[in-house]
């Protein structure tokens, strides 16, 4: 029920996000071209539909959409494009476990943008607009989302460490109680065994005493035999509880039966049969426990994921690996366990082996190496446990701090790069579109455009004065060029040449400074 409610909330949030972005796209493009409206709705739908399950695909769709909008409709910055970038890039940073895919997507977009800018007219102006938008509306939200993800992982890591330490303390307390019970059992053996022995001796003396009839003598013999049997039984039971006792624990169950039972419960398991007859009983029992714990963890924390069980055994060692893939629907909430792994680690340590249990590629691996003849490994002390936890926490904190710095510095650096490149491109374009005053003076109305081509710059001016442009001649096609004024003047003045039927009709100079 709780899982169904959580799934319903996720679907509701996705639908609300999709509806809001579609509403913004319709409002922003309703009076624009039909192509932009249709493209906006399709892009929003594709990005939102893939955002939760395939965040890298959603990021690629979103970034590619921004690039297409900048080149196809670069006369304005689309509002729907901005909101789509902010929302979906943030969600991608929040949900993508690694940043490598995002880096590849950004790099591909830059390469594609450079290629398009080289092929399309005024392409570098559109590219500068696209990169500026992507830097602040795309990369910055992505890095903020990644920072929030790392902060969440830091919090989860802290709770997991707290639960692990609590489990360790409980195990230590339990071990202390068991040792104390073993000492009490030893005292019981020494005291109670002595009293039972005295009862047996007295019963034996009573059995052969004179003056007893046969029935009483038989009863005394039964009392003696019972006391002796109780003494022996007490010695056997209490001996197992002694602290220095080391009984061999038999293997409880067959490994193949364990895997078959797990398969019958619905877990998809890939395993090869293995012969453990040559392995010691303690090693075989440890293999059974490693596989059992791995399958239990997969069932609890990765429902529906495929599991691979690999056991290899030689004359000296036995190695076992239990690996589950990433859960299709995500891990189950709640218990993070660790008690089973702690107990398993102790079992492996007592036979001199090593245990590794950690997440791998979205799944989880439990691997053990079990020597057939080795002394118990040294038990980790409290300082070592605390040191490992402190180092792990410091690594996670470092990643969080680094992600915050990236969220601030990377967009700023990208903006600086974009402004620098755009400025250089603008200056080159400004210089190559400049028409000298002497060349302008030689232009005469009525001359063919082909004859004037050698005197005209290779580029036209794209940044023009905002006012004072003379009326355009009817049916004329006008070209704009820069003047001899300094580059500090930027776009405050321009030459305008208007052509009709391939001939120069009018030539005008206009400036914002001159009415």
Coordinates of C-alpha atoms in Angstrom, one line a residue:
X1 CA 0.0 0.0 0.0
X2 CA 2.8 2.4 0.9
X3 CA 4.7 1.6 -2.3
X4 CA 1.5 2.2 -4.4
X5 CA 1.0 5.6 -2.7
X6 CA 4.6 6.6 -3.3
X7 CA 4.3 5.6 -7.0
X8 CA 1.1 7.6 -7.3
X9 CA 2.8 10.7 -5.8
X10 CA 5.6 10.4 -8.2
X11 CA 3.2 10.1 -11.2
X12 CA 1.2 13.1 -9.9
X13 CA 4.3 15.3 -9.5
X14 CA 5.5 14.4 -13.1
X15 CA 2.0 15.2 -14.5
X16 CA 1.9 18.5 -12.7
X17 CA 5.4 19.4 -13.9
X18 CA 4.5 18.4 -17.5
X19 CA 1.3 20.4 -17.4
X20 CA 3.1 23.6 -16.1
X21 CA 5.8 23.4 -18.7
X22 CA 3.3 22.8 -21.5
X23 CA 1.3 25.7 -20.3
X24 CA 4.3 28.0 -20.3
X25 CA 5.2 26.7 -23.8
X26 CA 1.7 27.4 -25.2
X27 CA 1.6 30.8 -23.6
X28 CA 5.1 31.7 -25.0
X29 CA 4.6 30.3 -28.5
X30 CA 0.9 30.8 -29.1
X31 CA 1.4 33.9 -31.2
X32 CA 4.6 32.6 -32.7
X33 CA 5.1 29.9 -35.4
X34 CA 3.2 26.7 -35.3
X35 CA 6.5 24.8 -35.7
X36 CA 7.9 26.3 -32.5
X37 CA 4.6 25.5 -30.6
X38 CA 4.6 21.9 -31.7
X39 CA 8.3 21.5 -31.1
X40 CA 8.0 22.9 -27.6
X41 CA 5.2 20.6 -26.6
X42 CA 7.0 17.5 -28.0
X43 CA 10.2 18.4 -26.3
X44 CA 8.6 19.0 -22.9
X45 CA 6.7 15.7 -23.1
X46 CA 9.8 13.7 -24.1
X47 CA 12.0 15.3 -21.4
X48 CA 9.5 14.9 -18.6
X49 CA 8.6 11.3 -19.6
X50 CA 12.2 10.2 -19.4
X51 CA 13.3 12.3 -16.5
X52 CA 12.7 9.8 -13.7
X53 CA 13.7 6.5 -15.3
X54 CA 16.4 7.7 -17.8
X55 CA 17.6 11.1 -16.5
X56 CA 20.6 11.1 -18.9
X57 CA 18.2 10.8 -21.9
X58 CA 16.0 13.6 -20.4
X59 CA 19.1 15.8 -20.0
X60 CA 20.1 15.1 -23.6
X61 CA 16.6 16.0 -24.9
X62 CA 16.5 19.2 -22.9
X63 CA 19.9 20.5 -23.9
X64 CA 19.4 19.6 -27.5
X65 CA 16.1 21.4 -27.4
X66 CA 17.8 24.6 -26.2
X67 CA 20.3 24.4 -29.0
X68 CA 17.7 23.9 -31.7
X69 CA 15.6 26.8 -30.3
X70 CA 18.6 29.1 -30.3
X71 CA 19.5 28.3 -33.9
X72 CA 16.0 28.1 -35.3
X73 CA 14.3 30.9 -33.4
X74 CA 17.2 33.0 -32.2
X75 CA 15.4 36.3 -32.6
X76 CA 14.3 35.9 -28.9
X77 CA 15.1 33.9 -25.8
X78 CA 12.2 31.5 -25.4
X79 CA 10.6 31.6 -21.9
X80 CA 9.5 27.9 -22.1
X81 CA 13.0 26.9 -23.1
X82 CA 14.4 28.7 -20.0
X83 CA 12.0 27.0 -17.6
X84 CA 12.5 23.6 -19.2
X85 CA 16.3 23.9 -18.8
X86 CA 16.1 24.9 -15.2
X87 CA 13.6 22.2 -14.1
X88 CA 14.9 19.2 -16.1
X89 CA 18.6 20.0 -15.6
X90 CA 18.1 20.2 -11.8
X91 CA 16.2 16.9 -11.8
X92 CA 18.9 15.3 -13.9
X93 CA 21.6 16.4 -11.5
X94 CA 19.5 15.2 -8.6
X95 CA 18.9 11.7 -10.1
X96 CA 22.1 10.9 -12.1
X97 CA 24.5 8.8 -10.0
X98 CA 27.5 9.8 -12.1
X99 CA 28.5 13.0 -13.9
X100 CA 30.3 11.4 -16.8
X101 CA 27.2 11.1 -18.9
X102 CA 26.3 14.7 -18.3
X103 CA 29.8 15.8 -19.3
X104 CA 29.6 13.8 -22.5
X105 CA 26.2 15.4 -23.3
X106 CA 27.5 19.0 -22.7
X107 CA 30.5 18.2 -24.9
X108 CA 28.4 16.8 -27.7
X109 CA 26.2 19.9 -27.6
X110 CA 29.2 22.2 -27.8
X111 CA 30.6 20.3 -30.8
X112 CA 27.3 20.2 -32.6
X113 CA 26.8 24.0 -31.9
X114 CA 30.2 24.8 -33.3
X115 CA 29.4 22.8 -36.4
X116 CA 26.0 24.5 -36.9
X117 CA 27.5 27.9 -36.3
X118 CA 30.0 27.4 -39.0
X119 CA 27.4 26.3 -41.5
X120 CA 24.5 28.6 -40.8
X121 CA 24.4 32.4 -41.4
X122 CA 24.7 34.4 -38.2
X123 CA 25.4 31.0 -36.5
X124 CA 28.0 32.3 -34.0
X125 CA 25.5 34.9 -32.7
X126 CA 23.0 32.1 -32.1
X127 CA 25.7 29.9 -30.6
X128 CA 26.7 32.6 -28.1
X129 CA 23.1 33.0 -27.1
X130 CA 22.7 29.2 -26.7
X131 CA 25.9 28.8 -24.6
X132 CA 25.0 31.7 -22.4
X133 CA 21.5 30.2 -21.7
X134 CA 22.9 26.7 -21.1
X135 CA 25.6 28.0 -18.7
X136 CA 23.1 29.6 -16.3
X137 CA 19.8 27.9 -17.0
X138 CA 21.3 24.4 -17.6
X139 CA 24.7 23.7 -16.0
X140 CA 24.1 25.8 -12.9
X141 CA 20.8 24.0 -12.0
X142 CA 22.4 20.6 -12.8
X143 CA 25.3 21.3 -10.4
X144 CA 22.8 22.5 -7.7
X145 CA 20.9 19.3 -8.2
X146 CA 24.0 17.2 -7.9
X147 CA 25.0 19.1 -4.8
X148 CA 21.6 18.3 -3.2
X149 CA 22.0 14.6 -4.2
X150 CA 25.4 14.5 -2.5
X151 CA 24.0 16.2 0.6
X152 CA 21.3 13.6 0.7
X153 CA 23.8 10.8 0.3
X154 CA 25.9 12.3 3.2
X155 CA 22.8 12.3 5.4
X156 CA 22.0 8.7 4.5
X157 CA 25.6 7.7 5.1
X158 CA 25.5 9.3 8.5
X159 CA 22.3 7.4 9.4
X160 CA 23.8 4.2 8.0
X161 CA 27.0 4.6 10.1
X162 CA 24.9 5.3 13.2
X163 CA 22.9 2.2 12.6
X164 CA 26.0 0.2 12.0
X165 CA 27.6 1.4 15.2
X166 CA 24.4 0.7 17.1
X167 CA 24.4 -2.8 15.7
X168 CA 28.1 -3.3 16.7
X169 CA 27.4 -2.1 20.3
X170 CA 24.5 -4.5 20.5
X171 CA 26.6 -7.3 19.3
X172 CA 29.3 -6.4 21.9
X173 CA 26.7 -6.3 24.7
X174 CA 25.3 -9.6 23.5
X175 CA 28.8 -11.2 23.4
X176 CA 29.5 -9.9 26.9
X177 CA 26.3 -11.4 28.2
X178 CA 27.1 -14.7 26.5
X179 CA 30.5 -14.8 28.1
X180 CA 29.1 -14.0 31.4
X181 CA 26.6 -16.8 31.0
X182 CA 29.4 -19.1 30.0
X183 CA 31.2 -18.2 33.2
X184 CA 28.0 -18.8 35.2
X185 CA 27.6 -22.2 33.4
X186 CA 31.2 -23.1 34.3
X187 CA 30.5 -22.2 38.0
X188 CA 27.3 -24.3 37.8
X189 CA 29.3 -27.2 36.5
X190 CA 31.9 -27.0 39.2
X191 CA 29.4 -26.6 42.1
X192 CA 26.4 -28.6 40.9
X193 CA 28.6 -31.4 39.5
X194 CA 30.3 -31.7 42.8
X195 CA 27.0 -32.0 44.6
X196 CA 25.7 -34.6 42.1
X197 CA 28.9 -36.6 42.6
X198 CA 28.4 -36.6 46.3
X199 CA 24.8 -37.8 45.8
X200 CA 26.1 -40.6 43.6
X201 CA 28.6 -41.7 46.3
X202 CA 26.1 -41.6 49.1
X203 CA 23.6 -43.6 47.0
X204 CA 26.3 -46.2 46.3
X205 CA 27.0 -46.5 50.0
X206 CA 23.3 -46.8 50.7
X207 CA 23.0 -49.5 48.1
X208 CA 25.4 -51.9 49.9
X209 CA 24.4 -50.9 53.4
X210 CA 23.1 -53.7 55.7
X211 CA 19.6 -53.7 56.9
X212 CA 18.0 -52.7 53.6
X213 CA 15.6 -55.0 51.8
X214 CA 16.0 -55.8 48.1
X215 CA 13.5 -53.2 46.9
X216 CA 15.2 -50.4 48.8
X217 CA 18.6 -51.6 47.6
X218 CA 17.4 -51.4 44.0
X219 CA 16.0 -47.9 44.5
X220 CA 19.3 -46.8 45.9
X221 CA 21.1 -48.3 42.8
X222 CA 18.7 -46.4 40.5
X223 CA 19.4 -43.2 42.5
X224 CA 23.2 -43.7 42.1
X225 CA 22.8 -44.5 38.3
X226 CA 20.6 -41.4 37.8
X227 CA 23.0 -39.1 39.7
X228 CA 26.0 -40.4 37.6
X229 CA 24.0 -40.0 34.4
X230 CA 23.0 -36.5 35.4
X231 CA 26.6 -35.6 36.2
X232 CA 27.8 -36.8 32.8
X233 CA 24.9 -35.0 31.0
X234 CA 25.7 -31.8 32.9
X235 CA 29.3 -32.1 31.9
X236 CA 28.4 -32.4 28.2
X237 CA 25.9 -29.5 28.1
X238 CA 27.9 -27.1 30.2
X239 CA 31.1 -28.0 28.3
X240 CA 29.5 -26.6 25.1
X241 CA 28.9 -23.3 26.9
X242 CA 32.4 -22.9 28.3
X243 CA 34.3 -20.0 26.9
X244 CA 37.2 -22.1 25.8
X245 CA 35.0 -24.7 24.0
X246 CA 35.3 -24.9 20.2
X247 CA 32.7 -27.2 18.8
X248 CA 32.6 -27.7 15.0
X249 CA 29.3 -26.4 13.7
X250 CA 27.8 -28.7 11.1
X251 CA 26.5 -27.3 7.8
X252 CA 22.8 -26.7 8.2
X253 CA 21.4 -27.3 4.7
X254 CA 22.6 -27.8 1.2
X255 CA 23.8 -24.9 -1.0
X256 CA 21.8 -26.2 -4.0
X257 CA 18.6 -26.4 -1.9
X258 CA 19.1 -22.9 -0.6
X259 CA 19.4 -21.5 -4.2
X260 CA 16.4 -23.6 -5.4
X261 CA 14.3 -22.3 -2.5
X262 CA 15.3 -18.7 -3.4
X263 CA 14.4 -19.3 -7.1
X264 CA 11.0 -20.7 -6.1
X265 CA 10.3 -17.5 -4.2
X266 CA 10.7 -15.5 -7.4
X267 CA 14.4 -14.4 -7.4
X268 CA 16.1 -14.7 -10.8
X269 CA 19.4 -16.5 -9.9
X270 CA 22.3 -17.5 -12.2
X271 CA 24.5 -20.1 -10.5
X272 CA 26.7 -23.0 -11.4
X273 CA 26.9 -26.2 -9.3
X274 CA 30.0 -26.5 -7.1
X275 CA 31.5 -29.4 -5.1
X276 CA 32.5 -28.4 -1.6
X277 CA 33.2 -31.9 -0.4
X278 CA 37.0 -31.1 -0.1
X279 CA 36.4 -28.0 1.9
X280 CA 36.4 -28.0 5.8
X281 CA 33.1 -27.9 7.5
X282 CA 33.6 -24.4 8.8
X283 CA 34.4 -23.2 5.3
X284 CA 31.4 -24.9 3.8
X285 CA 29.2 -23.4 6.5
X286 CA 30.7 -19.9 5.8
X287 CA 30.0 -20.4 2.0
X288 CA 26.4 -21.3 2.9
X289 CA 26.0 -18.2 5.1
X290 CA 27.6 -15.8 2.5
X291 CA 25.2 -17.0 -0.2
X292 CA 22.3 -16.9 2.2
X293 CA 23.0 -13.4 3.3
X294 CA 23.6 -12.2 -0.3
X295 CA 20.2 -13.6 -1.4
X296 CA 18.5 -12.2 1.7
X297 CA 19.9 -8.7 1.0
X298 CA 18.9 -8.9 -2.7
X299 CA 15.3 -9.9 -1.8
X300 CA 15.1 -7.1 0.8
X301 CA 16.8 -4.2 -0.8
X302 CA 16.7 -5.0 -4.6
X303 CA 13.4 -6.7 -5.4
X304 CA 13.1 -8.0 -8.9
X305 CA 16.9 -7.7 -9.6
X306 CA 18.8 -10.6 -11.1
X307 CA 21.3 -12.3 -8.9
X308 CA 24.5 -14.1 -9.8
X309 CA 26.1 -16.7 -7.5
X310 CA 29.7 -17.7 -8.2
X311 CA 31.6 -20.2 -6.0
X312 CA 35.1 -21.4 -6.9
X313 CA 37.0 -23.9 -4.7
X314 CA 40.5 -25.2 -4.8
X315 CA 42.7 -27.3 -2.5
X316 CA 43.7 -24.1 -0.5
X317 CA 40.9 -21.6 -0.7
X318 CA 37.2 -21.2 -1.6
X319 CA 35.9 -18.0 -3.0
X320 CA 32.2 -17.0 -3.2
X321 CA 30.6 -14.0 -4.9
X322 CA 27.0 -12.9 -4.7
X323 CA 26.1 -10.0 -7.0
X324 CA 22.7 -8.5 -7.6
X325 CA 21.9 -6.0 -10.4
X326 CA 20.3 -2.6 -9.8
X327 CA 16.6 -3.0 -8.7
X328 CA 14.2 -2.2 -11.5
X329 CA 11.8 -0.2 -9.3
X330 CA 14.4 1.1 -6.8
X331 CA 15.3 -0.2 -3.3
X332 CA 12.6 -0.9 -0.7
X333 CA 12.5 1.8 2.0
X334 CA 13.1 1.1 5.6
X335 CA 15.7 -1.1 7.2
X336 CA 19.3 -0.8 6.0
X337 CA 20.3 -3.9 8.0
X338 CA 24.1 -4.3 8.5
X339 CA 23.5 -6.8 11.4
X340 CA 23.6 -9.8 9.0
X341 CA 26.8 -8.5 7.4
X342 CA 28.4 -7.8 10.7
X343 CA 27.7 -11.3 11.9
X344 CA 28.9 -12.7 8.6
X345 CA 32.1 -10.7 8.8
X346 CA 32.8 -12.2 12.2
X347 CA 32.2 -15.7 10.9
X348 CA 34.6 -15.1 8.0
X349 CA 37.2 -13.6 10.3
X350 CA 37.2 -16.6 12.6
X351 CA 38.3 -18.9 9.8
X352 CA 41.0 -16.4 8.6
X353 CA 39.1 -15.1 5.6
X354 CA 38.2 -11.7 4.2
X355 CA 34.8 -10.2 3.3
X356 CA 33.9 -7.4 1.0
X357 CA 30.3 -6.0 0.8
X358 CA 29.7 -2.8 -1.2
X359 CA 27.5 -1.2 -3.9
X360 CA 28.7 -1.8 -7.5
X361 CA 27.2 -0.2 -10.6
X362 CA 23.8 0.4 -8.9
X363 CA 23.7 -3.1 -7.5
X364 CA 25.4 -4.8 -4.6
X365 CA 28.2 -7.4 -4.2
X366 CA 29.1 -9.7 -1.3
X367 CA 32.4 -11.4 -1.8
X368 CA 34.4 -13.7 0.5
X369 CA 37.7 -15.4 0.3
X370 CA 38.0 -18.4 2.7
X371 CA 41.3 -20.2 3.2
X372 CA 41.0 -23.9 4.2
X373 CA 43.8 -23.7 6.8
X374 CA 44.3 -20.4 8.5
X375 CA 44.2 -18.8 11.9
X376 CA 41.5 -16.3 12.8
X377 CA 42.2 -12.8 11.5
X378 CA 42.7 -10.2 14.2
X379 CA 39.6 -8.5 15.4
X380 CA 39.2 -4.8 14.4
X381 CA 39.6 -2.6 17.3
X382 CA 37.4 0.4 18.1
X383 CA 40.0 2.9 16.9
X384 CA 40.1 1.2 13.5
X385 CA 36.3 1.1 13.2
X386 CA 36.0 4.8 14.2
X387 CA 38.9 5.7 11.9
X388 CA 37.3 4.0 8.9
X389 CA 34.0 5.7 9.6
X390 CA 35.7 9.1 10.0
X391 CA 37.6 8.7 6.7
X392 CA 34.4 7.7 4.9
X393 CA 32.5 10.7 6.3
X394 CA 35.4 13.0 5.3
X395 CA 35.3 11.7 1.7
X396 CA 31.6 12.2 1.4
X397 CA 31.9 15.7 3.0
X398 CA 34.6 16.6 0.5
X399 CA 32.4 15.6 -2.4
X400 CA 29.6 17.7 -1.0
X401 CA 31.9 20.8 -0.6
X402 CA 33.3 20.2 -4.1
X403 CA 29.9 20.0 -5.6
X404 CA 28.9 23.3 -4.0
X405 CA 32.0 25.0 -5.3
X406 CA 31.3 23.6 -8.7
X407 CA 27.8 24.9 -8.6
X408 CA 29.1 28.4 -8.1
X409 CA 32.4 28.5 -10.0
X410 CA 31.6 26.4 -13.1
X411 CA 28.7 28.5 -14.4
X412 CA 30.7 31.7 -13.7
X413 CA 33.7 30.4 -15.6
X414 CA 31.5 29.2 -18.5
X415 CA 29.9 32.6 -18.6
X416 CA 33.3 34.2 -18.8
X417 CA 34.3 31.8 -21.6
X418 CA 31.1 32.5 -23.5
X419 CA 31.5 36.3 -23.1
X420 CA 35.1 36.1 -24.2
X421 CA 34.4 34.0 -27.2
X422 CA 31.3 36.0 -28.1
X423 CA 33.3 39.2 -27.7
X424 CA 36.0 38.0 -30.0
X425 CA 33.5 36.8 -32.6
X426 CA 31.7 40.1 -32.4
X427 CA 34.8 42.1 -32.9
X428 CA 35.8 40.0 -35.9
X429 CA 32.4 40.4 -37.4
X430 CA 32.3 44.1 -36.5
X431 CA 35.7 44.6 -38.2
X432 CA 34.9 42.5 -41.3
X433 CA 31.5 44.3 -41.8
X434 CA 33.1 47.9 -41.8
X435 CA 32.7 50.0 -44.9
X436 CA 35.2 52.8 -45.2
X437 CA 33.9 56.3 -45.7
X438 CA 35.9 56.7 -49.0
X439 CA 34.3 53.5 -50.4
X440 CA 30.9 54.7 -49.3
X441 CA 31.5 58.1 -51.1
X442 CA 32.3 56.3 -54.4
X443 CA 29.0 54.4 -54.4
X444 CA 26.5 55.9 -56.9
X445 CA 22.8 55.0 -57.1
X446 CA 21.9 53.0 -60.2
X447 CA 25.1 50.9 -60.2
X448 CA 24.6 47.1 -60.4
X449 CA 25.1 45.1 -57.3
X450 CA 27.7 42.9 -59.1
X451 CA 29.9 45.9 -59.9
X452 CA 29.9 47.1 -56.3
X453 CA 30.6 43.7 -54.8
X454 CA 34.4 44.2 -54.8
X455 CA 34.0 47.5 -52.8
X456 CA 31.7 46.0 -50.2
X457 CA 32.8 44.1 -47.0
X458 CA 32.5 40.3 -46.9
X459 CA 30.0 40.5 -44.0
X460 CA 27.0 42.7 -43.0
X461 CA 26.5 44.4 -39.7
X462 CA 24.1 42.4 -37.5
X463 CA 24.1 44.9 -34.5
X464 CA 22.4 48.0 -35.7
X465 CA 21.4 51.4 -34.2
X466 CA 18.1 51.2 -32.4
X467 CA 16.6 54.4 -33.9
X468 CA 16.8 57.1 -36.6
X469 CA 16.7 54.6 -39.5
X470 CA 15.4 56.4 -42.7
X471 CA 12.3 55.0 -44.3
X472 CA 13.0 51.9 -46.5
X473 CA 12.3 52.3 -50.2
X474 CA 9.3 50.2 -51.3
X475 CA 10.3 46.7 -52.7
X476 CA 14.0 47.3 -51.9
X477 CA 16.4 44.8 -50.2
X478 CA 18.7 46.7 -47.8
X479 CA 22.1 45.8 -46.6
X480 CA 23.8 47.3 -43.5
X481 CA 27.5 47.9 -43.0
X482 CA 29.7 49.5 -40.3
X483 CA 31.3 53.0 -40.4
X484 CA 34.8 54.3 -39.8
X485 CA 33.9 55.2 -36.2
X486 CA 35.9 53.6 -33.4
X487 CA 34.9 50.2 -32.1
X488 CA 34.0 51.9 -28.8
X489 CA 31.0 53.3 -30.8
X490 CA 29.8 49.7 -31.3
X491 CA 26.4 49.8 -33.0
X492 CA 25.5 53.5 -32.7
X493 CA 25.9 54.2 -36.5
X494 CA 25.6 52.3 -39.8
X495 CA 25.6 52.6 -43.6
X496 CA 22.5 51.3 -45.3
X497 CA 22.5 50.3 -49.0
X498 CA 19.2 49.4 -50.5
X499 CA 19.0 47.5 -53.8
X500 CA 16.0 46.9 -56.2
X501 CA 16.2 44.8 -59.3
X502 CA 19.9 44.3 -58.7
X503 CA 20.8 48.0 -58.6
X504 CA 21.6 50.4 -55.9
X505 CA 18.6 52.6 -55.1
X506 CA 19.6 54.6 -52.1
X507 CA 22.5 54.9 -49.7
X508 CA 22.0 56.3 -46.2
X509 CA 24.1 57.0 -43.2
X510 CA 22.2 57.1 -39.9
X511 CA 23.2 57.2 -36.2
X512 CA 21.5 57.3 -32.8
X513 CA 23.5 60.5 -32.1
X514 CA 22.2 62.4 -35.2
X515 CA 18.5 62.8 -35.9

